[in-house]
PDB file of C-alpha atoms in Angstrom:
ATOM      1  CA  UNK X   1       0.000   0.000   0.000  1.00 71.00           C
ATOM      2  CA  UNK X   2       1.537   3.360  -1.006  1.00 80.00           C
ATOM      3  CA  UNK X   3       1.947   6.029   1.689  1.00 85.00           C
ATOM      4  CA  UNK X   4      -1.070   8.333   1.949  1.00 88.00           C
ATOM      5  CA  UNK X   5       0.163  11.055   4.327  1.00 95.00           C
ATOM      6  CA  UNK X   6       1.935  14.041   2.739  1.00 92.00           C
ATOM      7  CA  UNK X   7       5.509  15.076   3.613  1.00 94.00           C
ATOM      8  CA  UNK X   8       4.631  18.211   5.562  1.00 96.00           C
ATOM      9  CA  UNK X   9       2.329  16.401   7.966  1.00 97.00           C
ATOM     10  CA  UNK X  10       4.813  13.582   8.590  1.00 97.00           C
ATOM     11  CA  UNK X  11       7.707  16.024   9.055  1.00 97.00           C
ATOM     12  CA  UNK X  12       5.704  17.996  11.608  1.00 97.00           C
ATOM     13  CA  UNK X  13       4.823  14.869  13.548  1.00 98.00           C
ATOM     14  CA  UNK X  14       8.451  13.704  13.577  1.00 98.00           C
ATOM     15  CA  UNK X  15       9.517  17.089  14.938  1.00 97.00           C
ATOM     16  CA  UNK X  16       7.009  16.600  17.753  1.00 97.00           C
ATOM     17  CA  UNK X  17       8.127  13.051  18.592  1.00 97.00           C
ATOM     18  CA  UNK X  18      11.768  14.175  18.615  1.00 97.00           C
ATOM     19  CA  UNK X  19      10.996  16.241  21.701  1.00 97.00           C
ATOM     20  CA  UNK X  20      10.866  12.991  23.685  1.00 97.00           C
ATOM     21  CA  UNK X  21      14.633  12.597  23.364  1.00 96.00           C
ATOM     22  CA  UNK X  22      17.535  11.878  21.014  1.00 94.00           C
ATOM     23  CA  UNK X  23      16.459   8.289  20.336  1.00 96.00           C
ATOM     24  CA  UNK X  24      13.163   9.614  18.974  1.00 98.00           C
ATOM     25  CA  UNK X  25      14.749  11.866  16.352  1.00 97.00           C
ATOM     26  CA  UNK X  26      14.430  11.369  12.604  1.00 97.00           C
ATOM     27  CA  UNK X  27      15.392  14.471  10.671  1.00 95.00           C
ATOM     28  CA  UNK X  28      13.611  15.397   7.466  1.00 95.00           C
ATOM     29  CA  UNK X  29      14.455  17.279   4.297  1.00 89.00           C
ATOM     30  CA  UNK X  30      17.451  17.285   1.911  1.00 85.00           C
ATOM     31  CA  UNK X  31      20.460  15.378   3.216  1.00 77.00           C
ATOM     32  CA  UNK X  32      23.091  17.369   1.339  1.00 73.00           C
ATOM     33  CA  UNK X  33      26.637  16.044   1.219  1.00 70.00           C
ATOM     34  CA  UNK X  34      27.097  15.446   4.919  1.00 74.00           C
ATOM     35  CA  UNK X  35      28.082  11.784   4.860  1.00 83.00           C
ATOM     36  CA  UNK X  36      24.541  10.373   4.805  1.00 91.00           C
ATOM     37  CA  UNK X  37      24.203   6.807   3.552  1.00 91.00           C
ATOM     38  CA  UNK X  38      21.387   4.256   3.142  1.00 92.00           C
ATOM     39  CA  UNK X  39      20.565   2.270   6.274  1.00 93.00           C
ATOM     40  CA  UNK X  40      22.329   0.029   7.113  1.00 93.00           C
ATOM     41  CA  UNK X  41      24.648   0.418   4.125  1.00 89.00           C
ATOM     42  CA  UNK X  42      28.144  -0.937   3.720  1.00 90.00           C
ATOM     43  CA  UNK X  43      30.169  -2.930   6.209  1.00 94.00           C
ATOM     44  CA  UNK X  44      33.049  -0.501   6.712  1.00 92.00           C
ATOM     45  CA  UNK X  45      31.155   2.274   8.580  1.00 90.00           C
ATOM     46  CA  UNK X  46      29.516  -0.243  10.920  1.00 93.00           C
ATOM     47  CA  UNK X  47      32.811  -1.976  11.605  1.00 94.00           C
ATOM     48  CA  UNK X  48      34.422   1.398  12.364  1.00 92.00           C
ATOM     49  CA  UNK X  49      31.596   2.347  14.714  1.00 93.00           C
ATOM     50  CA  UNK X  50      31.865  -1.013  16.465  1.00 95.00           C
ATOM     51  CA  UNK X  51      35.589  -0.498  17.008  1.00 94.00           C
ATOM     52  CA  UNK X  52      34.890   3.005  18.334  1.00 93.00           C
ATOM     53  CA  UNK X  53      32.211   1.654  20.680  1.00 93.00           C
ATOM     54  CA  UNK X  54      34.633  -0.960  21.986  1.00 94.00           C
ATOM     55  CA  UNK X  55      37.284   1.673  22.678  1.00 94.00           C
ATOM     56  CA  UNK X  56      34.886   4.024  24.456  1.00 92.00           C
ATOM     57  CA  UNK X  57      33.426   1.169  26.504  1.00 93.00           C
ATOM     58  CA  UNK X  58      36.876  -0.034  27.453  1.00 94.00           C
ATOM     59  CA  UNK X  59      36.386  -3.564  26.147  1.00 93.00           C
ATOM     60  CA  UNK X  60      38.473  -5.627  23.771  1.00 92.00           C
ATOM     61  CA  UNK X  61      35.455  -7.782  22.865  1.00 94.00           C
ATOM     62  CA  UNK X  62      34.037  -6.612  19.556  1.00 95.00           C
ATOM     63  CA  UNK X  63      30.921  -8.730  19.986  1.00 96.00           C
ATOM     64  CA  UNK X  64      30.042  -6.802  23.143  1.00 96.00           C
ATOM     65  CA  UNK X  65      30.394  -3.466  21.355  1.00 96.00           C
ATOM     66  CA  UNK X  66      28.504  -4.760  18.303  1.00 97.00           C
ATOM     67  CA  UNK X  67      25.658  -6.041  20.473  1.00 97.00           C
ATOM     68  CA  UNK X  68      25.231  -2.673  22.177  1.00 96.00           C
ATOM     69  CA  UNK X  69      25.509  -0.813  18.866  1.00 96.00           C
ATOM     70  CA  UNK X  70      22.783  -3.033  17.373  1.00 97.00           C
ATOM     71  CA  UNK X  71      20.550  -2.379  20.363  1.00 97.00           C
ATOM     72  CA  UNK X  72      21.113   1.367  20.136  1.00 96.00           C
ATOM     73  CA  UNK X  73      20.310   1.446  16.431  1.00 97.00           C
ATOM     74  CA  UNK X  74      17.198  -0.653  17.020  1.00 98.00           C
ATOM     75  CA  UNK X  75      16.054   1.857  19.640  1.00 98.00           C
ATOM     76  CA  UNK X  76      16.529   4.708  17.163  1.00 97.00           C
ATOM     77  CA  UNK X  77      14.293   2.893  14.686  1.00 98.00           C
ATOM     78  CA  UNK X  78      11.541   1.714  17.034  1.00 98.00           C
ATOM     79  CA  UNK X  79      11.193   4.797  19.217  1.00 98.00           C
ATOM     80  CA  UNK X  80      10.156   7.501  16.736  1.00 98.00           C
ATOM     81  CA  UNK X  81       8.111   5.131  14.582  1.00 98.00           C
ATOM     82  CA  UNK X  82       6.066   3.772  17.499  1.00 98.00           C
ATOM     83  CA  UNK X  83       5.626   7.251  19.003  1.00 98.00           C
ATOM     84  CA  UNK X  84       4.363   8.588  15.665  1.00 98.00           C
ATOM     85  CA  UNK X  85       2.124   5.569  15.127  1.00 98.00           C
ATOM     86  CA  UNK X  86       0.554   6.196  18.528  1.00 98.00           C
ATOM     87  CA  UNK X  87      -0.609   9.517  17.073  1.00 97.00           C
ATOM     88  CA  UNK X  88      -2.093   7.920  13.993  1.00 97.00           C
ATOM     89  CA  UNK X  89       0.713   7.925  11.417  1.00 98.00           C
ATOM     90  CA  UNK X  90       3.332   5.262  10.693  1.00 98.00           C
ATOM     91  CA  UNK X  91       6.282   6.999   9.003  1.00 97.00           C
ATOM     92  CA  UNK X  92       7.457   5.256   5.838  1.00 96.00           C
ATOM     93  CA  UNK X  93      11.137   4.384   6.288  1.00 96.00           C
ATOM     94  CA  UNK X  94      11.746   3.820   2.579  1.00 92.00           C
ATOM     95  CA  UNK X  95      14.788   5.865   1.692  1.00 90.00           C
ATOM     96  CA  UNK X  96      15.928   6.123   5.333  1.00 95.00           C
ATOM     97  CA  UNK X  97      19.478   7.409   5.567  1.00 95.00           C
ATOM     98  CA  UNK X  98      21.835   7.543   8.493  1.00 95.00           C
ATOM     99  CA  UNK X  99      25.074   9.177   9.512  1.00 91.00           C
ATOM    100  CA  UNK X 100      27.509   7.972  12.108  1.00 85.00           C
ATOM    101  CA  UNK X 101      31.253   8.081  12.469  1.00 76.00           C
ATOM    102  CA  UNK X 102      33.645   7.452  15.365  1.00 79.00           C
ATOM    103  CA  UNK X 103      33.299  10.277  17.851  1.00 77.00           C
ATOM    104  CA  UNK X 104      30.099  11.650  16.283  1.00 80.00           C
ATOM    105  CA  UNK X 105      26.450  11.165  17.275  1.00 86.00           C
ATOM    106  CA  UNK X 106      24.338   8.830  15.150  1.00 92.00           C
ATOM    107  CA  UNK X 107      21.531  10.507  13.215  1.00 94.00           C
ATOM    108  CA  UNK X 108      18.687   9.327  10.971  1.00 96.00           C
ATOM    109  CA  UNK X 109      16.999  11.246   8.145  1.00 96.00           C
ATOM    110  CA  UNK X 110      14.128  10.927   5.683  1.00 95.00           C
ATOM    111  CA  UNK X 111      14.606  13.207   2.712  1.00 92.00           C
ATOM    112  CA  UNK X 112      11.007  12.716   1.527  1.00 92.00           C
ATOM    113  CA  UNK X 113       8.948  11.896   4.623  1.00 95.00           C
ATOM    114  CA  UNK X 114       5.646  10.165   3.978  1.00 95.00           C
ATOM    115  CA  UNK X 115       3.463   7.887   6.043  1.00 97.00           C
ATOM    116  CA  UNK X 116       0.452   5.642   6.487  1.00 97.00           C
ATOM    117  CA  UNK X 117      -2.599   6.526   8.564  1.00 97.00           C
ATOM    118  CA  UNK X 118      -3.550   3.949  11.180  1.00 97.00           C
ATOM    119  CA  UNK X 119      -6.413   3.726  13.632  1.00 95.00           C
ATOM    120  CA  UNK X 120      -5.492   0.766  15.835  1.00 96.00           C
ATOM    121  CA  UNK X 121      -2.488  -0.973  17.337  1.00 98.00           C
ATOM    122  CA  UNK X 122      -2.802  -4.154  15.279  1.00 98.00           C
ATOM    123  CA  UNK X 123      -2.770  -2.284  11.984  1.00 97.00           C
ATOM    124  CA  UNK X 124       0.158  -0.176  13.144  1.00 98.00           C
ATOM    125  CA  UNK X 125       2.102  -3.334  14.014  1.00 98.00           C
ATOM    126  CA  UNK X 126       1.230  -4.851  10.628  1.00 98.00           C
ATOM    127  CA  UNK X 127       3.059  -1.958   8.977  1.00 98.00           C
ATOM    128  CA  UNK X 128       5.870  -1.426  11.474  1.00 98.00           C
ATOM    129  CA  UNK X 129       7.110  -4.992  11.912  1.00 98.00           C
ATOM    130  CA  UNK X 130       8.166  -5.721   8.312  1.00 98.00           C
ATOM    131  CA  UNK X 131       9.423  -2.177   7.810  1.00 97.00           C
ATOM    132  CA  UNK X 132      11.676  -2.178  10.880  1.00 98.00           C
ATOM    133  CA  UNK X 133      12.558  -5.854  11.274  1.00 98.00           C
ATOM    134  CA  UNK X 134      12.683  -7.186   7.719  1.00 97.00           C
ATOM    135  CA  UNK X 135      13.829  -4.074   5.885  1.00 97.00           C
ATOM    136  CA  UNK X 136      16.184  -2.590   8.501  1.00 97.00           C
ATOM    137  CA  UNK X 137      17.184  -4.874  11.372  1.00 98.00           C
ATOM    138  CA  UNK X 138      17.674  -8.081   9.370  1.00 98.00           C
ATOM    139  CA  UNK X 139      20.013  -6.333   6.874  1.00 97.00           C
ATOM    140  CA  UNK X 140      21.795  -4.717   9.835  1.00 97.00           C
ATOM    141  CA  UNK X 141      22.230  -8.143  11.424  1.00 97.00           C
ATOM    142  CA  UNK X 142      23.541  -9.658   8.195  1.00 97.00           C
ATOM    143  CA  UNK X 143      26.024  -6.834   7.694  1.00 96.00           C
ATOM    144  CA  UNK X 144      27.353  -7.012  11.250  1.00 96.00           C
ATOM    145  CA  UNK X 145      27.747 -10.788  11.054  1.00 96.00           C
ATOM    146  CA  UNK X 146      30.344 -10.275   8.318  1.00 96.00           C
ATOM    147  CA  UNK X 147      32.796  -8.917  10.884  1.00 95.00           C
ATOM    148  CA  UNK X 148      31.659 -10.179  14.303  1.00 96.00           C
ATOM    149  CA  UNK X 149      29.846 -13.316  15.592  1.00 95.00           C
ATOM    150  CA  UNK X 150      26.504 -12.582  17.282  1.00 94.00           C
ATOM    151  CA  UNK X 151      23.811 -15.092  18.241  1.00 94.00           C
ATOM    152  CA  UNK X 152      20.330 -14.602  16.858  1.00 94.00           C
ATOM    153  CA  UNK X 153      18.776 -14.940  20.304  1.00 93.00           C
ATOM    154  CA  UNK X 154      20.927 -12.113  21.568  1.00 95.00           C
ATOM    155  CA  UNK X 155      20.129  -9.811  18.636  1.00 96.00           C
ATOM    156  CA  UNK X 156      16.364 -10.279  18.707  1.00 97.00           C
ATOM    157  CA  UNK X 157      16.440  -9.975  22.481  1.00 96.00           C
ATOM    158  CA  UNK X 158      18.247  -6.673  21.954  1.00 97.00           C
ATOM    159  CA  UNK X 159      15.569  -5.572  19.491  1.00 98.00           C
ATOM    160  CA  UNK X 160      12.790  -6.440  21.941  1.00 97.00           C
ATOM    161  CA  UNK X 161      14.584  -4.700  24.803  1.00 96.00           C
ATOM    162  CA  UNK X 162      15.094  -1.589  22.669  1.00 97.00           C
ATOM    163  CA  UNK X 163      11.380  -1.515  21.843  1.00 97.00           C
ATOM    164  CA  UNK X 164      10.263  -2.019  25.438  1.00 95.00           C
ATOM    165  CA  UNK X 165      12.827   0.450  26.762  1.00 94.00           C
ATOM    166  CA  UNK X 166      11.437   3.239  24.621  1.00 95.00           C
ATOM    167  CA  UNK X 167       8.201   3.082  26.620  1.00 95.00           C
ATOM    168  CA  UNK X 168      10.089   4.333  29.674  1.00 93.00           C
ATOM    169  CA  UNK X 169      10.843   7.660  27.974  1.00 96.00           C
ATOM    170  CA  UNK X 170       8.279  10.418  28.142  1.00 94.00           C
ATOM    171  CA  UNK X 171       4.868  10.419  29.808  1.00 94.00           C
ATOM    172  CA  UNK X 172       2.835   7.195  30.007  1.00 93.00           C
ATOM    173  CA  UNK X 173       1.125   6.596  26.693  1.00 96.00           C
ATOM    174  CA  UNK X 174      -1.431   3.767  26.416  1.00 97.00           C
ATOM    175  CA  UNK X 175      -1.351   3.950  22.603  1.00 98.00           C
ATOM    176  CA  UNK X 176       2.430   3.498  22.452  1.00 97.00           C
ATOM    177  CA  UNK X 177       2.199   0.644  24.937  1.00 97.00           C
ATOM    178  CA  UNK X 178      -0.521  -1.097  22.925  1.00 98.00           C
ATOM    179  CA  UNK X 179       1.507  -0.932  19.716  1.00 98.00           C
ATOM    180  CA  UNK X 180       4.635  -2.203  21.484  1.00 97.00           C
ATOM    181  CA  UNK X 181       2.640  -5.088  22.992  1.00 96.00           C
ATOM    182  CA  UNK X 182       1.436  -6.069  19.511  1.00 98.00           C
ATOM    183  CA  UNK X 183       4.996  -6.033  18.181  1.00 98.00           C
ATOM    184  CA  UNK X 184       6.451  -7.922  21.147  1.00 97.00           C
ATOM    185  CA  UNK X 185       3.917 -10.691  20.607  1.00 97.00           C
ATOM    186  CA  UNK X 186       5.058 -11.380  17.052  1.00 97.00           C
ATOM    187  CA  UNK X 187       8.150 -13.180  15.688  1.00 97.00           C
ATOM    188  CA  UNK X 188      11.045 -12.661  15.898  1.00 97.00           C
ATOM    189  CA  UNK X 189      10.442 -10.728  19.143  1.00 97.00           C
ATOM    190  CA  UNK X 190       7.971 -13.178  20.662  1.00 96.00           C
ATOM    191  CA  UNK X 191       9.733 -15.650  22.923  1.00 93.00           C
ATOM    192  CA  UNK X 192      12.693 -13.357  23.641  1.00 94.00           C
ATOM    193  CA  UNK X 193      11.087 -11.940  26.785  1.00 93.00           C
ATOM    194  CA  UNK X 194       8.693 -12.652  29.633  1.00 91.00           C
ATOM    195  CA  UNK X 195       6.746 -10.515  32.097  1.00 88.00           C
ATOM    196  CA  UNK X 196       9.016  -9.226  34.828  1.00 78.00           C
ATOM    197  CA  UNK X 197       9.084  -6.805  37.764  1.00 73.00           C
ATOM    198  CA  UNK X 198       9.111  -3.819  35.407  1.00 72.00           C
ATOM    199  CA  UNK X 199       6.673  -5.427  32.985  1.00 82.00           C
ATOM    200  CA  UNK X 200       9.422  -6.765  30.727  1.00 89.00           C
ATOM    201  CA  UNK X 201      12.269  -9.199  31.380  1.00 91.00           C
ATOM    202  CA  UNK X 202      14.320 -10.475  28.485  1.00 92.00           C
ATOM    203  CA  UNK X 203      15.254 -14.151  28.376  1.00 91.00           C
ATOM    204  CA  UNK X 204      18.852 -13.447  27.393  1.00 91.00           C
ATOM    205  CA  UNK X 205      21.575 -10.851  27.866  1.00 92.00           C
ATOM    206  CA  UNK X 206      22.963  -8.025  25.704  1.00 94.00           C
ATOM    207  CA  UNK X 207      26.479  -8.664  27.137  1.00 94.00           C
ATOM    208  CA  UNK X 208      26.651  -5.279  28.866  1.00 92.00           C
ATOM    209  CA  UNK X 209      27.783  -7.099  32.006  1.00 93.00           C
ATOM    210  CA  UNK X 210      31.073  -7.759  30.181  1.00 94.00           C
ATOM    211  CA  UNK X 211      31.810  -4.042  29.930  1.00 94.00           C
ATOM    212  CA  UNK X 212      34.206  -3.054  32.739  1.00 92.00           C
ATOM    213  CA  UNK X 213      31.984  -1.794  35.552  1.00 91.00           C
ATOM    214  CA  UNK X 214      28.859  -2.469  33.495  1.00 88.00           C
ATOM    215  CA  UNK X 215      26.812  -4.696  35.794  1.00 90.00           C
ATOM    216  CA  UNK X 216      23.387  -6.023  34.797  1.00 91.00           C
ATOM    217  CA  UNK X 217      20.669  -4.087  32.982  1.00 91.00           C
ATOM    218  CA  UNK X 218      17.270  -3.759  34.629  1.00 86.00           C
ATOM    219  CA  UNK X 219      15.633  -6.191  32.195  1.00 89.00           C
ATOM    220  CA  UNK X 220      18.551  -8.656  31.967  1.00 88.00           C
ATOM    221  CA  UNK X 221      17.736 -12.365  31.786  1.00 81.00           C
ATOM    222  CA  UNK X 222      20.753 -13.089  33.993  1.00 83.00           C
ATOM    223  CA  UNK X 223      18.764 -11.744  36.922  1.00 75.00           C
ATOM    224  CA  UNK X 224      16.640 -14.905  36.866  1.00 63.00           C
ATOM    225  CA  UNK X 225      17.262 -17.095  39.884  1.00 45.00           C
ATOM    226  CA  UNK X 226      18.100 -20.188  37.870  1.00 40.00           C
ATOM    227  CA  UNK X 227      20.810 -18.275  35.984  1.00 47.00           C
ATOM    228  CA  UNK X 228      19.746 -19.389  32.522  1.00 41.00           C
ATOM    229  CA  UNK X 229      20.767 -17.145  29.613  1.00 40.00           C
ATOM    230  CA  UNK X 230      20.885 -17.279  25.850  1.00 38.00           C
ATOM    231  CA  UNK X 231      23.870 -15.483  24.390  1.00 39.00           C
TER     232      UNK X 231
END
């Protein structure tokens, strides 16, 4: 189904959702010559960012840095899209571009923002899941696997955690929560988590505990009493 919401309306909504925080930002308009590339793009920039992450985290384990980079990028995809969908428009991520280099903040941009109107959480999830998972996160996974080994359970657990974590930013929003619940109940996110003290507990670990001084995240599966994890 082609997008039916014009650029100006989508751009205005994305400016509003960006007020929730940096992980909710998708810029709009011409990209210029500022190093923007298709998402996820070639291997080299991702490998360079992973190496930079490892250095800044103080770890020599590239898989740890790659895991956390994947989770951060997933959060930047889920957060603005779900927040916009909660207000009735799913932004179309076709043509999404990104910019990120060692020492610089990661940014996303849509040069021609358009979107789909939605009226319920199920329909929003129908549009969001293939657009984010199949068209963005699966290619990101495949690209990262060319330079670092990462288990599927870990990566989809990261994606689920990134989605759930976005709900903790900004005021409580039943519409955002309903869309996230729809997405978390569908493959490949279903089965990577279970209800927990905060409403969400992943069944595996993002490896943050291996960062010097990192400890365990609030939703970490390693907090389970039986100690089971899937990494």
